[in-house]
Amino acid sequence: MSNRTSDLAAGKADGVLFTDDIRCPVHVADLAAALLELGYSSAHGIHHLAGADAVSRHTLGVLIAERDGLDAARLPTGLRTESTLPGPVDVRLDSSTTQRHLTTRLRGARQFLAVGD
């Protein structure tokens, strides 16, 4: 999403970042480590692996823009519920049960995209 965010902020791409489309992004390194940890464990069943906080696509774009020194105010917004895109709008995963069994910490977007990290 980083290139898309910079293109939107620079006016080089058409589109919007939805303010009502909620996800729980997780850093790819955290996800990979957690998957390996689960794979080598005796764990079985369903395990949710998601970031610690739920954010909108727009909020994620703002966090990326701030990290990359872009003008977040230039990011166009919209509502997913007003679009024709299929699928659920709010997809929150609670990883707290899985997290209690892992040494790998599943950071949320606010943490892994914090300026200075």
PDB file of C-alpha atoms in Angstrom:
ATOM      1  CA  MET A   1       0.000   0.000   0.000  1.00  0.00           C
ATOM      2  CA  SER A   2       2.983   2.294   0.446  1.00  0.00           C
ATOM      3  CA  ASN A   3       3.442   3.071  -3.288  1.00  0.00           C
ATOM      4  CA  ARG A   4      -0.313   3.485  -3.697  1.00  0.00           C
ATOM      5  CA  THR A   5      -0.369   5.909  -0.783  1.00  0.00           C
ATOM      6  CA  SER A   6       2.432   8.021  -2.207  1.00  0.00           C
ATOM      7  CA  ASP A   7       0.781   8.044  -5.649  1.00  0.00           C
ATOM      8  CA  LEU A   8      -2.547   9.146  -4.118  1.00  0.00           C
ATOM      9  CA  ALA A   9      -0.872  11.839  -1.999  1.00  0.00           C
ATOM     10  CA  ALA A  10       0.994  13.137  -5.073  1.00  0.00           C
ATOM     11  CA  GLY A  11      -2.151  13.146  -7.220  1.00  0.00           C
ATOM     12  CA  LYS A  12      -0.570  10.558  -9.564  1.00  0.00           C
ATOM     13  CA  ALA A  13      -3.346   7.990  -9.055  1.00  0.00           C
ATOM     14  CA  ASP A  14      -7.113   8.028  -8.988  1.00  0.00           C
ATOM     15  CA  GLY A  15      -8.991   6.491  -6.095  1.00  0.00           C
ATOM     16  CA  VAL A  16      -9.861   6.942  -2.469  1.00  0.00           C
ATOM     17  CA  LEU A  17      -8.939   5.424   0.859  1.00  0.00           C
ATOM     18  CA  PHE A  18     -12.058   4.225   2.612  1.00  0.00           C
ATOM     19  CA  THR A  19     -12.764   5.568   6.077  1.00  0.00           C
ATOM     20  CA  ASP A  20     -15.249   2.785   6.864  1.00  0.00           C
ATOM     21  CA  ASP A  21     -13.258  -0.232   5.597  1.00  0.00           C
ATOM     22  CA  ILE A  22     -11.726  -1.711   8.761  1.00  0.00           C
ATOM     23  CA  ARG A  23      -8.904  -4.257   8.922  1.00  0.00           C
ATOM     24  CA  CYS A  24      -6.242  -5.397  11.428  1.00  0.00           C
ATOM     25  CA  PRO A  25      -2.965  -5.153   9.482  1.00  0.00           C
ATOM     26  CA  VAL A  26      -0.011  -7.125  10.795  1.00  0.00           C
ATOM     27  CA  HIS A  27       3.650  -6.639   9.912  1.00  0.00           C
ATOM     28  CA  VAL A  28       4.816  -9.346   7.512  1.00  0.00           C
ATOM     29  CA  ALA A  29       7.833 -10.192   9.707  1.00  0.00           C
ATOM     30  CA  ASP A  30       5.569 -10.662  12.740  1.00  0.00           C
ATOM     31  CA  LEU A  31       3.190 -12.818  10.718  1.00  0.00           C
ATOM     32  CA  ALA A  32       5.991 -15.000   9.327  1.00  0.00           C
ATOM     33  CA  ALA A  33       7.542 -15.488  12.772  1.00  0.00           C
ATOM     34  CA  ALA A  34       4.166 -16.340  14.318  1.00  0.00           C
ATOM     35  CA  LEU A  35       3.394 -18.844  11.559  1.00  0.00           C
ATOM     36  CA  LEU A  36       6.754 -20.545  12.060  1.00  0.00           C
ATOM     37  CA  GLU A  37       6.226 -20.587  15.811  1.00  0.00           C
ATOM     38  CA  LEU A  38       2.788 -22.163  15.399  1.00  0.00           C
ATOM     39  CA  GLY A  39       4.114 -24.631  12.831  1.00  0.00           C
ATOM     40  CA  TYR A  40       6.800 -25.900  15.190  1.00  0.00           C
ATOM     41  CA  SER A  41       4.431 -26.078  18.158  1.00  0.00           C
ATOM     42  CA  SER A  42       1.872 -28.672  19.126  1.00  0.00           C
ATOM     43  CA  ALA A  43      -0.893 -26.147  18.543  1.00  0.00           C
ATOM     44  CA  HIS A  44      -3.913 -27.270  16.585  1.00  0.00           C
ATOM     45  CA  GLY A  45      -7.188 -25.718  15.507  1.00  0.00           C
ATOM     46  CA  ILE A  46      -7.918 -22.236  14.258  1.00  0.00           C
ATOM     47  CA  HIS A  47      -5.557 -19.403  15.172  1.00  0.00           C
ATOM     48  CA  HIS A  48      -6.149 -15.767  14.296  1.00  0.00           C
ATOM     49  CA  LEU A  49      -3.003 -13.837  13.414  1.00  0.00           C
ATOM     50  CA  ALA A  50      -3.760 -10.161  12.978  1.00  0.00           C
ATOM     51  CA  GLY A  51      -2.369  -6.848  14.090  1.00  0.00           C
ATOM     52  CA  ALA A  52      -3.209  -5.528  17.532  1.00  0.00           C
ATOM     53  CA  ASP A  53      -5.364  -2.628  16.346  1.00  0.00           C
ATOM     54  CA  ALA A  54      -8.228  -2.198  13.912  1.00  0.00           C
ATOM     55  CA  VAL A  55      -7.754   0.686  11.478  1.00  0.00           C
ATOM     56  CA  SER A  56      -9.527   1.966   8.393  1.00  0.00           C
ATOM     57  CA  ARG A  57      -7.831   1.916   5.018  1.00  0.00           C
ATOM     58  CA  HIS A  58      -7.630   5.695   5.288  1.00  0.00           C
ATOM     59  CA  THR A  59      -6.009   5.593   8.725  1.00  0.00           C
ATOM     60  CA  LEU A  60      -3.495   3.080   7.393  1.00  0.00           C
ATOM     61  CA  GLY A  61      -2.749   5.446   4.519  1.00  0.00           C
ATOM     62  CA  VAL A  62      -2.283   8.349   6.940  1.00  0.00           C
ATOM     63  CA  LEU A  63       0.153   6.292   9.039  1.00  0.00           C
ATOM     64  CA  ILE A  64       2.126   5.380   5.911  1.00  0.00           C
ATOM     65  CA  ALA A  65       2.121   8.998   4.711  1.00  0.00           C
ATOM     66  CA  GLU A  66       3.362  10.248   8.074  1.00  0.00           C
ATOM     67  CA  ARG A  67       6.101   7.618   8.152  1.00  0.00           C
ATOM     68  CA  ASP A  68       7.183   8.535   4.614  1.00  0.00           C
ATOM     69  CA  GLY A  69       7.012  12.316   5.147  1.00  0.00           C
ATOM     70  CA  LEU A  70       4.045  12.792   2.793  1.00  0.00           C
ATOM     71  CA  ASP A  71       1.153  15.218   3.213  1.00  0.00           C
ATOM     72  CA  ALA A  72      -1.561  12.974   4.654  1.00  0.00           C
ATOM     73  CA  ALA A  73      -4.137  15.742   4.163  1.00  0.00           C
ATOM     74  CA  ARG A  74      -3.875  15.133   0.408  1.00  0.00           C
ATOM     75  CA  LEU A  75      -5.148  11.552   0.697  1.00  0.00           C
ATOM     76  CA  PRO A  76      -8.631  11.321  -0.840  1.00  0.00           C
ATOM     77  CA  THR A  77     -11.314   9.705   1.317  1.00  0.00           C
ATOM     78  CA  GLY A  78     -14.471   7.806   0.550  1.00  0.00           C
ATOM     79  CA  LEU A  79     -16.935   5.335   1.994  1.00  0.00           C
ATOM     80  CA  ARG A  80     -16.794   1.701   1.013  1.00  0.00           C
ATOM     81  CA  THR A  81     -20.494   1.371   1.830  1.00  0.00           C
ATOM     82  CA  GLU A  82     -21.190   3.817  -1.016  1.00  0.00           C
ATOM     83  CA  SER A  83     -19.154   1.767  -3.504  1.00  0.00           C
ATOM     84  CA  THR A  84     -20.075  -1.337  -5.461  1.00  0.00           C
ATOM     85  CA  LEU A  85     -17.152  -3.355  -4.117  1.00  0.00           C
ATOM     86  CA  PRO A  86     -18.247  -6.731  -2.734  1.00  0.00           C
ATOM     87  CA  GLY A  87     -17.265  -8.197   0.604  1.00  0.00           C
ATOM     88  CA  PRO A  88     -17.424  -7.272   4.260  1.00  0.00           C
ATOM     89  CA  VAL A  89     -16.558  -3.747   5.332  1.00  0.00           C
ATOM     90  CA  ASP A  90     -15.456  -4.467   8.903  1.00  0.00           C
ATOM     91  CA  VAL A  91     -13.077  -7.385   9.262  1.00  0.00           C
ATOM     92  CA  ARG A  92     -11.639  -7.386  12.759  1.00  0.00           C
ATOM     93  CA  LEU A  93      -9.774 -10.413  14.020  1.00  0.00           C
ATOM     94  CA  ASP A  94      -9.200 -10.921  17.732  1.00  0.00           C
ATOM     95  CA  SER A  95      -5.788 -12.541  18.065  1.00  0.00           C
ATOM     96  CA  SER A  96      -5.604 -12.264  21.853  1.00  0.00           C
ATOM     97  CA  THR A  97      -6.116 -16.003  22.471  1.00  0.00           C
ATOM     98  CA  THR A  98      -3.438 -16.943  19.928  1.00  0.00           C
ATOM     99  CA  GLN A  99      -1.133 -14.188  21.209  1.00  0.00           C
ATOM    100  CA  ARG A 100      -1.159 -15.720  24.712  1.00  0.00           C
ATOM    101  CA  HIS A 101       0.445 -18.860  23.250  1.00  0.00           C
ATOM    102  CA  LEU A 102       3.122 -17.081  21.214  1.00  0.00           C
ATOM    103  CA  THR A 103       6.408 -15.436  22.085  1.00  0.00           C
ATOM    104  CA  THR A 104       6.174 -13.481  18.805  1.00  0.00           C
ATOM    105  CA  ARG A 105       4.370 -10.192  19.345  1.00  0.00           C
ATOM    106  CA  LEU A 106       1.823  -9.249  16.680  1.00  0.00           C
ATOM    107  CA  ARG A 107       2.232  -5.489  16.413  1.00  0.00           C
ATOM    108  CA  GLY A 108      -0.547  -3.284  15.118  1.00  0.00           C
ATOM    109  CA  ALA A 109      -0.149  -0.743  12.321  1.00  0.00           C
ATOM    110  CA  ARG A 110       0.063   2.173  14.759  1.00  0.00           C
ATOM    111  CA  GLN A 111       3.168   0.578  16.231  1.00  0.00           C
ATOM    112  CA  PHE A 112       4.992  -0.826  13.190  1.00  0.00           C
ATOM    113  CA  LEU A 113       4.350   2.333  11.143  1.00  0.00           C
ATOM    114  CA  ALA A 114       5.214   4.767  13.939  1.00  0.00           C
ATOM    115  CA  VAL A 115       7.490   7.560  12.768  1.00  0.00           C
ATOM    116  CA  GLY A 116      11.052   6.796  13.838  1.00  0.00           C
ATOM    117  CA  ASP A 117      10.669   2.991  13.802  1.00  0.00           C
TER     118      ASP A 117
END
